[in-house]
XYZ file of C-alpha atoms in Angstrom:
580
model
C 22.742 -12.698 16.997
C 24.914 -10.663 14.603
C 24.426 -10.606 10.829
C 27.655 -12.651 10.602
C 26.396 -15.346 12.954
C 22.950 -15.303 11.376
C 24.193 -15.861 7.840
C 26.934 -18.347 8.714
C 24.436 -20.448 10.638
C 22.126 -20.408 7.651
C 24.935 -21.665 5.500
C 25.688 -24.418 8.019
C 22.139 -25.765 7.945
C 21.981 -25.744 4.165
C 19.775 -22.673 3.857
C 22.475 -20.800 1.952
C 23.834 -17.278 2.197
C 24.617 -15.186 -0.843
C 25.042 -11.628 -2.062
C 21.382 -10.905 -1.466
C 21.961 -11.582 2.231
C 25.066 -9.403 2.141
C 23.124 -6.484 0.669
C 20.225 -6.773 3.130
C 22.692 -7.049 6.032
C 24.485 -3.957 4.774
C 21.316 -1.863 4.488
C 20.343 -3.082 7.946
C 23.727 -2.046 9.331
C 23.593 1.476 7.898
C 20.202 2.061 9.517
C 17.917 2.077 6.474
C 14.315 1.897 7.660
C 13.001 0.981 4.201
C 13.937 -0.587 0.896
C 11.882 1.131 -1.815
C 11.887 -1.368 -4.683
C 10.607 -1.193 -8.231
C 10.934 -4.849 -9.062
C 13.592 -6.252 -11.362
C 14.797 -9.775 -12.063
C 18.129 -9.106 -10.312
C 16.513 -8.703 -6.898
C 15.469 -12.354 -6.361
C 18.447 -12.851 -3.984
C 17.304 -9.856 -1.923
C 13.709 -11.100 -1.825
C 14.909 -14.519 -0.702
C 17.030 -12.981 2.042
C 14.174 -10.801 3.275
C 11.790 -13.779 3.304
C 14.296 -15.819 5.309
C 14.681 -12.990 7.808
C 10.919 -12.635 8.119
C 10.610 -16.368 8.644
C 13.378 -16.471 11.251
C 12.425 -13.260 13.047
C 15.660 -11.515 12.106
C 15.923 -7.727 11.649
C 15.680 -6.204 8.190
C 14.574 -2.926 6.644
C 10.881 -2.819 5.802
C 10.315 -3.657 2.142
C 7.965 -1.692 -0.131
C 6.993 -3.395 -3.392
C 6.287 -0.547 -5.820
C 5.190 -0.697 -9.434
C 7.018 2.289 -10.897
C 10.547 3.634 -10.549
C 9.450 7.238 -10.034
C 7.200 6.095 -7.200
C 10.067 4.202 -5.540
C 12.525 7.097 -5.734
C 9.891 9.748 -5.022
C 8.722 7.980 -1.878
C 12.336 7.646 -0.710
C 12.682 11.388 -1.330
C 9.576 12.268 0.670
C 10.616 10.006 3.531
C 14.159 11.381 3.503
C 12.965 14.992 3.630
C 11.816 14.331 7.190
C 14.043 11.440 8.300
C 17.252 13.031 6.939
C 18.872 9.568 6.804
C 19.661 7.485 3.708
C 17.200 4.803 2.676
C 17.658 2.031 0.113
C 16.182 2.224 -3.389
C 16.306 -0.803 -5.693
C 15.671 -0.268 -9.413
C 15.956 -2.611 -12.377
C 19.124 -2.604 -14.477
C 19.926 0.430 -16.644
C 16.346 0.845 -17.974
C 14.933 1.096 -14.462
C 17.647 3.546 -13.494
C 16.863 5.664 -16.535
C 13.140 5.514 -15.766
C 13.778 6.718 -12.227
C 16.554 9.171 -13.130
C 14.351 12.283 -13.073
C 13.340 11.530 -9.489
C 16.944 10.711 -8.514
C 17.996 14.079 -9.925
C 15.148 15.674 -7.985
C 16.525 14.109 -4.795
C 19.932 15.581 -5.637
C 18.422 19.052 -6.029
C 16.364 18.699 -2.855
C 19.367 17.456 -0.881
C 17.881 14.101 0.154
C 20.251 11.252 1.048
C 19.581 7.779 -0.343
C 21.466 4.776 -1.720
C 20.141 3.787 -5.139
C 21.137 0.416 -6.599
C 20.519 -1.450 -9.811
C 22.309 -4.221 -11.617
C 23.856 -5.617 -14.764
C 25.396 -8.907 -15.842
C 29.149 -9.459 -16.081
C 29.252 -13.003 -17.493
C 26.216 -13.199 -19.849
C 25.879 -16.904 -19.050
C 29.475 -17.807 -19.952
C 30.711 -17.892 -16.351
C 30.388 -20.437 -13.560
C 27.419 -20.418 -11.237
C 23.780 -19.713 -11.977
C 22.718 -18.424 -15.378
C 21.766 -14.717 -15.132
C 19.484 -15.015 -18.176
C 19.748 -13.970 -21.793
C 17.867 -10.690 -21.327
C 21.063 -9.037 -20.102
C 23.017 -10.022 -23.209
C 20.297 -9.067 -25.668
C 18.579 -6.098 -24.115
C 19.350 -4.774 -20.629
C 23.077 -4.101 -20.491
C 24.509 -0.668 -21.291
C 28.020 0.169 -22.470
C 30.206 1.207 -19.554
C 27.725 -0.023 -16.958
C 24.809 1.786 -15.321
C 27.111 3.557 -12.850
C 28.426 5.567 -15.795
C 24.868 6.630 -16.582
C 24.149 7.603 -12.967
C 27.131 9.888 -12.420
C 25.636 13.132 -13.775
C 22.600 13.037 -11.481
C 24.037 11.549 -8.270
C 26.627 12.628 -5.719
C 28.704 9.513 -6.336
C 28.296 6.449 -8.513
C 30.344 3.266 -8.625
C 30.286 -0.475 -9.158
C 30.370 -3.037 -6.358
C 32.586 -5.395 -8.362
C 33.177 -7.968 -5.620
C 31.048 -9.590 -2.968
C 33.942 -9.097 -0.567
C 33.651 -5.306 -0.877
C 29.863 -5.021 -1.285
C 28.956 -4.472 2.398
C 31.522 -1.721 2.936
C 30.610 -0.151 -0.415
C 27.054 0.211 0.898
C 28.392 1.789 4.094
C 30.511 4.218 2.110
C 27.632 5.100 -0.210
C 25.329 5.760 2.766
C 27.890 7.955 4.498
C 28.624 9.895 1.309
C 24.892 10.365 0.688
C 24.348 11.843 4.142
C 27.232 14.293 4.202
C 26.866 17.868 3.009
C 25.457 18.533 0.585
C 23.271 15.451 1.105
C 21.991 13.596 -1.942
C 21.687 10.228 -3.680
C 24.616 7.844 -4.131
C 24.440 4.982 -6.639
C 25.788 1.414 -6.661
C 25.819 -0.931 -9.641
C 25.638 -4.428 -8.126
C 26.037 -7.127 -10.812
C 23.599 -10.007 -10.561
C 26.471 -12.496 -10.399
C 27.653 -10.777 -7.203
C 24.204 -11.115 -5.670
C 24.122 -14.840 -6.500
C 27.628 -15.564 -5.184
C 28.085 -17.446 -1.888
C 28.690 -15.031 0.975
C 31.104 -15.692 3.824
C 28.965 -13.691 6.263
C 31.407 -10.895 7.038
C 29.619 -8.038 8.766
C 28.817 -4.737 7.173
C 30.068 -1.746 9.089
C 27.357 0.529 10.499
C 27.177 3.976 8.960
C 28.333 6.736 11.291
C 26.444 10.053 11.373
C 28.425 13.007 10.041
C 30.530 14.943 12.488
C 29.665 18.572 13.026
C 31.483 21.399 11.279
C 31.898 24.712 13.074
C 32.607 28.263 12.011
C 35.569 29.571 13.994
C 34.904 32.245 16.661
C 37.123 34.657 14.731
C 35.103 34.222 11.535
C 31.826 34.577 13.435
C 33.109 37.711 15.182
C 33.995 39.321 11.874
C 30.564 38.659 10.348
C 28.805 39.775 13.524
C 30.663 43.068 13.222
C 29.516 43.427 9.605
C 25.912 42.903 10.712
C 26.355 45.352 13.574
C 27.614 48.019 11.183
C 24.929 47.483 8.535
C 21.784 49.591 8.496
C 19.685 47.609 5.999
C 20.639 43.906 6.125
C 18.527 41.053 4.767
C 18.610 37.255 4.837
C 17.888 35.292 1.640
C 17.329 31.572 2.127
C 16.231 28.619 0.000
C 16.985 25.544 2.128
C 17.822 26.573 5.714
C 14.766 24.619 6.847
C 16.132 21.445 5.277
C 18.918 21.321 7.861
C 18.122 19.716 11.195
C 17.412 22.612 13.552
C 17.901 25.138 10.749
C 14.356 26.538 10.826
C 14.478 27.273 14.546
C 18.045 28.614 14.389
C 17.117 31.048 11.607
C 14.139 32.360 13.577
C 16.307 32.956 16.649
C 19.004 34.668 14.546
C 16.581 36.967 12.731
C 14.853 37.946 15.970
C 18.110 38.608 17.815
C 19.438 40.904 15.091
C 16.067 42.243 13.864
C 16.805 41.244 10.257
C 14.039 40.558 7.692
C 14.052 37.207 5.882
C 13.190 36.694 2.208
C 12.323 33.249 0.838
C 12.770 33.493 -2.951
C 10.477 31.654 -5.330
C 13.311 29.130 -5.644
C 12.892 28.026 -1.998
C 12.884 24.230 -1.683
C 11.089 24.048 1.658
C 9.659 26.152 4.447
C 12.569 27.994 6.072
C 10.943 30.711 8.176
C 7.361 31.231 9.416
C 5.333 32.982 6.732
C 3.311 34.621 9.516
C 6.353 36.032 11.339
C 6.695 39.846 11.495
C 10.194 39.551 10.013
C 9.123 37.508 6.983
C 9.726 39.800 4.003
C 8.007 37.835 1.249
C 9.536 36.269 -1.841
C 10.656 39.206 -3.962
C 14.444 39.506 -3.955
C 14.402 42.423 -6.424
C 14.099 45.454 -4.124
C 16.893 44.211 -1.881
C 19.397 44.024 -4.734
C 19.433 47.815 -4.915
C 18.592 48.744 -1.313
C 20.356 46.331 1.049
C 23.825 47.097 2.368
C 24.409 43.531 3.623
C 22.948 40.342 2.114
C 23.247 37.131 4.129
C 22.806 34.104 1.870
C 21.787 31.310 4.239
C 21.713 28.040 2.290
C 20.815 29.975 -0.837
C 22.121 28.288 -3.972
C 21.239 30.775 -6.703
C 19.837 34.023 -5.319
C 20.318 36.442 -8.207
C 18.585 36.326 -11.606
C 19.902 36.914 -14.094
C 23.114 35.741 -12.412
C 24.944 38.887 -13.533
C 22.564 41.104 -11.542
C 25.051 42.118 -8.896
C 23.849 43.816 -5.688
C 24.266 47.563 -6.094
C 25.973 48.282 -2.764
C 25.571 45.261 -0.508
C 28.354 43.129 0.813
C 27.467 39.442 0.547
C 28.081 36.882 3.301
C 27.427 33.233 2.409
C 26.436 30.965 5.322
C 26.449 27.466 3.894
C 28.360 24.290 4.724
C 28.946 23.660 1.002
C 28.292 27.003 -0.720
C 29.575 25.991 -4.154
C 27.212 23.175 -5.129
C 29.091 20.764 -7.402
C 25.865 19.696 -9.155
C 24.764 23.259 -10.006
C 25.959 23.992 -13.539
C 26.273 27.771 -13.121
C 26.259 29.484 -9.744
C 27.052 33.133 -9.015
C 27.084 34.267 -5.378
C 29.178 37.501 -5.438
C 30.468 36.471 -2.004
C 32.646 38.775 0.065
C 32.915 36.295 2.926
C 32.074 32.630 3.548
C 31.027 30.922 6.779
C 31.260 27.221 5.950
C 30.398 25.600 9.256
C 27.129 23.787 9.826
C 24.347 26.254 9.112
C 22.309 25.795 12.302
C 25.431 25.982 14.470
C 26.738 29.040 12.630
C 23.418 30.839 13.061
C 23.452 30.023 16.769
C 26.964 31.429 17.099
C 25.908 34.633 15.383
C 22.779 34.845 17.537
C 24.921 34.856 20.674
C 26.846 37.831 19.271
C 23.743 39.976 18.743
C 24.703 42.749 21.149
C 25.701 46.418 21.011
C 23.261 47.025 18.155
C 22.667 50.516 16.838
C 19.251 51.268 18.319
C 18.446 53.937 15.736
C 19.309 51.640 12.820
C 17.184 48.853 14.312
C 14.261 51.246 14.797
C 14.457 52.439 11.195
C 14.586 48.962 9.654
C 11.864 47.639 11.987
C 9.598 50.460 10.852
C 10.366 49.656 7.208
C 9.661 45.969 7.799
C 6.384 46.785 9.536
C 5.334 48.750 6.466
C 6.258 45.827 4.216
C 4.342 43.384 6.397
C 1.298 45.643 6.521
C 1.336 46.035 2.749
C 1.685 42.260 2.284
C -1.085 41.499 4.771
C -3.352 44.002 3.046
C -2.546 42.495 -0.353
C -3.289 38.966 0.894
C -6.540 40.066 2.512
C -7.571 41.985 -0.609
C -6.825 39.019 -2.890
C -8.785 36.664 -0.646
C -11.715 39.078 -0.393
C -11.787 39.406 -4.160
C -11.684 35.621 -4.527
C -14.496 35.224 -2.004
C -16.723 37.699 -3.813
C -16.679 35.328 -6.738
C -18.739 32.852 -4.710
C -21.782 33.774 -6.781
C -20.106 32.513 -9.942
C -21.519 29.392 -11.429
C -18.316 28.118 -13.008
C -14.711 27.969 -11.873
C -12.954 28.662 -8.581
C -10.324 31.341 -7.971
C -7.028 29.576 -7.035
C -6.572 32.077 -4.205
C -9.792 30.773 -2.680
C -8.503 27.205 -2.938
C -5.277 28.020 -1.065
C -7.039 30.176 1.539
C -9.644 27.482 2.182
C -6.929 24.871 2.638
C -5.192 27.174 5.136
C -8.364 27.515 7.165
C -9.076 23.790 7.171
C -5.480 22.871 8.085
C -5.238 25.441 10.879
C -4.108 23.712 14.069
C -3.778 20.315 12.340
C 0.062 20.234 12.089
C -0.310 19.531 8.383
C 2.401 19.122 5.751
C 1.986 20.513 2.239
C 3.899 19.056 -0.711
C 3.634 21.399 -3.679
C 3.937 20.451 -7.358
C 2.175 23.433 -8.881
C 3.892 25.768 -11.338
C 1.747 28.770 -12.232
C -0.012 28.548 -8.862
C 3.059 27.954 -6.680
C 3.307 31.577 -5.519
C -0.389 31.541 -4.677
C -0.016 28.338 -2.674
C 2.935 29.621 -0.641
C 1.485 33.072 -0.125
C -1.959 32.040 1.032
C -1.280 28.769 2.840
C 1.023 30.672 5.246
C 2.834 27.582 6.564
C 4.704 28.586 9.721
C 6.278 25.463 11.259
C 9.383 23.355 10.522
C 8.917 20.538 8.018
C 5.484 21.783 6.998
C 6.104 22.737 3.340
C 8.169 21.124 0.567
C 8.390 22.028 -3.091
C 9.069 19.136 -5.473
C 12.415 19.562 -7.222
C 13.466 18.664 -10.753
C 11.008 17.544 -13.412
C 7.273 17.313 -12.921
C 5.617 13.977 -12.245
C 6.960 13.084 -8.780
C 4.543 14.897 -6.500
C 2.202 12.067 -5.529
C 5.108 9.762 -4.681
C 6.913 12.437 -2.661
C 3.720 13.122 -0.713
C 3.334 9.395 -0.005
C 6.927 9.257 1.256
C 6.305 12.258 3.507
C 3.219 10.481 4.863
C 5.294 7.360 5.492
C 7.623 9.451 7.669
C 4.817 11.351 9.428
C 1.832 9.016 9.627
C 0.206 11.029 12.412
C 0.152 14.287 10.405
C -2.216 15.195 7.546
C -0.339 15.454 4.239
C -1.692 17.517 1.346
C -0.375 17.539 -2.214
C -1.170 20.655 -4.239
C -0.646 19.989 -7.934
C -1.545 21.389 -11.330
C -3.466 19.361 -13.870
C -0.447 19.262 -16.191
C 1.845 18.009 -13.429
C -0.809 15.501 -12.353
C -0.854 13.888 -15.797
C 2.954 13.529 -15.711
C 2.713 11.474 -12.501
C 2.547 7.660 -12.607
C -0.944 7.920 -11.172
C -1.959 4.248 -11.122
C 1.270 3.005 -9.412
C 1.005 5.900 -6.935
C -2.569 5.053 -5.991
C -1.566 1.413 -5.686
C 1.186 2.371 -3.225
C -1.196 4.547 -1.236
C -3.677 1.707 -0.945
C -1.179 -1.102 -0.360
C 0.760 0.641 2.406
C -2.056 2.571 4.070
C -0.767 6.041 3.199
C -3.784 8.356 2.951
C -3.055 11.812 1.545
C -5.191 14.651 0.193
C -4.491 15.513 -3.455
C -5.837 18.891 -4.541
C -5.611 19.512 -8.291
C -5.513 23.124 -9.480
C -7.085 22.320 -12.851
C -7.023 25.173 -15.371
C -7.219 22.759 -18.353
C -4.003 24.104 -19.875
C -0.225 23.943 -19.599
C -0.333 27.557 -18.449
C 3.396 28.115 -17.957
C 4.125 26.874 -21.478
C 1.371 29.020 -22.923
C 2.644 32.093 -21.065
C 6.131 31.583 -22.478
C 4.748 31.286 -25.994
C 2.873 34.554 -25.509
C 5.927 36.217 -23.964
C 8.334 35.197 -26.731
C 5.888 35.858 -29.608
C 3.365 38.475 -28.405
C 2.359 39.342 -31.979
C 3.127 36.012 -33.612
C 0.994 33.675 -35.676
C -0.530 32.008 -32.607
C -1.643 35.378 -31.240
C -3.170 36.255 -34.609
C -4.994 32.963 -35.147
C -5.658 31.732 -31.614
C -3.971 28.402 -32.417
C -1.922 27.724 -29.283
C -0.139 24.386 -29.721
C 1.328 22.193 -27.009
C -0.781 23.523 -24.152
C -4.466 22.516 -24.349
C -5.643 19.981 -21.730
C -9.413 20.290 -22.176
C -9.526 16.853 -23.778
C -8.516 15.098 -20.545
C -11.253 13.190 -18.680
C -12.198 13.928 -15.065
C -8.900 13.649 -13.208
C -10.537 12.520 -9.975
C -12.007 9.543 -11.782
C -8.688 7.673 -11.946
C -8.915 7.127 -8.188
C -12.280 5.398 -8.272
C -11.058 1.855 -9.154
C -8.855 1.980 -6.049
C -11.779 2.867 -3.809
C -10.370 6.296 -3.004
C -12.474 9.329 -2.150
C -13.037 11.556 -5.190
C -14.563 14.992 -5.712
C -14.786 17.348 -8.684
C -15.422 20.987 -7.812
C -16.432 23.629 -10.355
C -18.131 26.293 -8.209
C -16.844 28.326 -5.240
C -19.776 27.306 -3.056
C -18.889 23.621 -3.438
C -15.208 24.052 -2.544
C -15.142 24.121 1.262
C -17.644 21.263 1.750
C -15.726 19.101 -0.734
C -12.391 19.742 0.961
C -13.933 19.090 4.377
C -15.291 15.740 3.202
C -11.943 14.896 1.627
C -9.974 15.692 4.778
C -12.409 13.596 6.790
C -11.819 10.696 4.379
C -8.052 11.085 4.807
C -8.454 11.107 8.583
C -10.413 7.879 8.241
C -7.603 6.295 6.238
C -8.478 6.871 2.574
C -6.606 8.965 0.045
C -8.827 11.694 -1.378
C -8.549 13.466 -4.735
C -10.265 16.824 -5.200
C -10.128 18.091 -8.778
C -10.816 21.838 -8.621
C -11.599 23.598 -11.891
C -9.874 26.940 -11.348
C -10.427 30.163 -13.219
C -6.852 30.751 -14.267
C-alpha cells in the first residue's frame, strides 16, 4: 500500500489525515531511518500519525523521544557521520531551534546531512480550524520566522507555507542536505499546516546525488605535476568523511609514495596513523620545504592564512573547495580538481607511472626518518608516562590514551573526541588506523555525549568511546544524554580527562598577559573547576557504571571494567584525574 492509498483510506474511514501524516510520509519517502525529536507542542500531528502507523503496521521512520535539543541534533550528527544520509530532526519553535543551533552549526562544519524542522503559528487563533494556542502569540513566535534565524548556520532554510508543497519541500531539503558539501537544511513548518487536512498526495523519494568526475585532461595535468615534483605532500582534513575516501587516499599515497599530513584541524580519521606514509599533524615544515602541496578536502590548511607556501605549487582536490559557510578561506590554489574526491584520487592513482626513481628514494628515506623520529617520540612519551605509575595522585594523559589504545586493539572501536588541550595527545597515542574510527566534534563544546550516542546508534556492534575534558563535559546536557543512552540501549564508554581547570582558557590568559596582574597574584579568573563534584556521580541515578581514577595503577583495571560494562549493555563513565 502506498502512502497515498494509506492516508486516503484513513480519511475514508474517519480516522483523518493531516499535515502530520504528510510530514511522516515525506520523511519515510526520503529514506530517513530516524526522527530525532526534542518535543514541542507543534508535533502532536506527527505523534498521532506515527501512532496510527504503528497501530496499522505501516512503515515509518523510527522515533526517538529526546529531552534536549542538543541531544537530538547531536545524535543525528553522530548517526549521519556513518550513515551519510539525511535524517529528520524535530525541534520546538524558534526557542528550540536556538537551543539546538550550536549543534546544527556543528553538523554544518562536520558536513553531516540532516533535515531540521521546527514550527511557528501563522494565524494566532484568528483563522479557521483548530486553535494553535496562545503561547505562539505571546511568547514563541519570532519576527521574520524561524527560517530567517536558521539561515546563517544551515545550508538552506525556508518555510513550507502550504500543505500542498510540504512533501516535495522535504524531498528538496533532503536532497540539498546530501549534496556536496553535505550539511543541515531547515524547514519552518507552521502548526496550522500540520493540522490541515491532507489529500494524501505522495512525497517524492529523495534521489542519491549523481557522481562528479574530474576530466581525464585535468587528471593528466595534475599527474604530471606530481611526477615532476621531488618533495610533494598531501594535507587533508576530511577525506575520510567521503564514502570510500579513506581507502582511496591510502591507495593514492602508496602509488605515488607521497606522505600524508593530518593537521590538528582534521575532522575525522583520514589516513591510518600507523601507516609508514603518515607524516603527523605539523603542517609547518612543509610550508617551506614542499614543492607541491595537494590539499585533499582541506578547508583551511594555512595559519595564519597569509602564510603562503615558500615554493610549492598548490593543487586543491575537493568537490566544493570554496566552502560557502567558511567566513575566511585562503587556499593559494594553482589548480583545482573539483570532481568527487574518492573518484579523483582513484584516477590519479591509475596515473602513477614513470616516476623518478631517485626522487622517490630520496623522499622515502626522508619519510622513514620522520616516522622513526615520531615513533621514538611516542614511545618515549609513553615510557615517561608509565614511569609515573608510582605516583599516588594524578594520571598522565598520555597514559590514558595509550591504555585506551591497548584495550581497543582488535575491537574495531570508534573514538569520538571532545577534548581540547588533550586532543593532540588523544590522536597521537590512540593511533586509529581504520575508516570511520575517529571523529572530532565540531563547533562549540557540549555535544560530545550526544554525538557518541548517535555514532553508537549507527554502529551498535562496535564499541564507541567518547574522550572528553572536564570543561567540555560540564557543557554537555548530561542528564538528557544519559536518559537517551538508557532509553534507547546505547551503551558507550565516556572517559573524562579531568584536570580541574579550563586549561585552554588559562593558557590563553597566560599567553596574552605573561607578566600581568594574574601572573603576579595567582588569581586566574574564569578557569577553575575544582569546585565541581565527582563527574562520574551524575551517572549513578541512571544505573550506569561509574569509576573515578586518581592513580596510574588504578587506570587500566578501571577501564577494563568499564569496557566490560559497555559490552554488557551499560554506559560507563570513567572520570580520570589527570596531571595536566
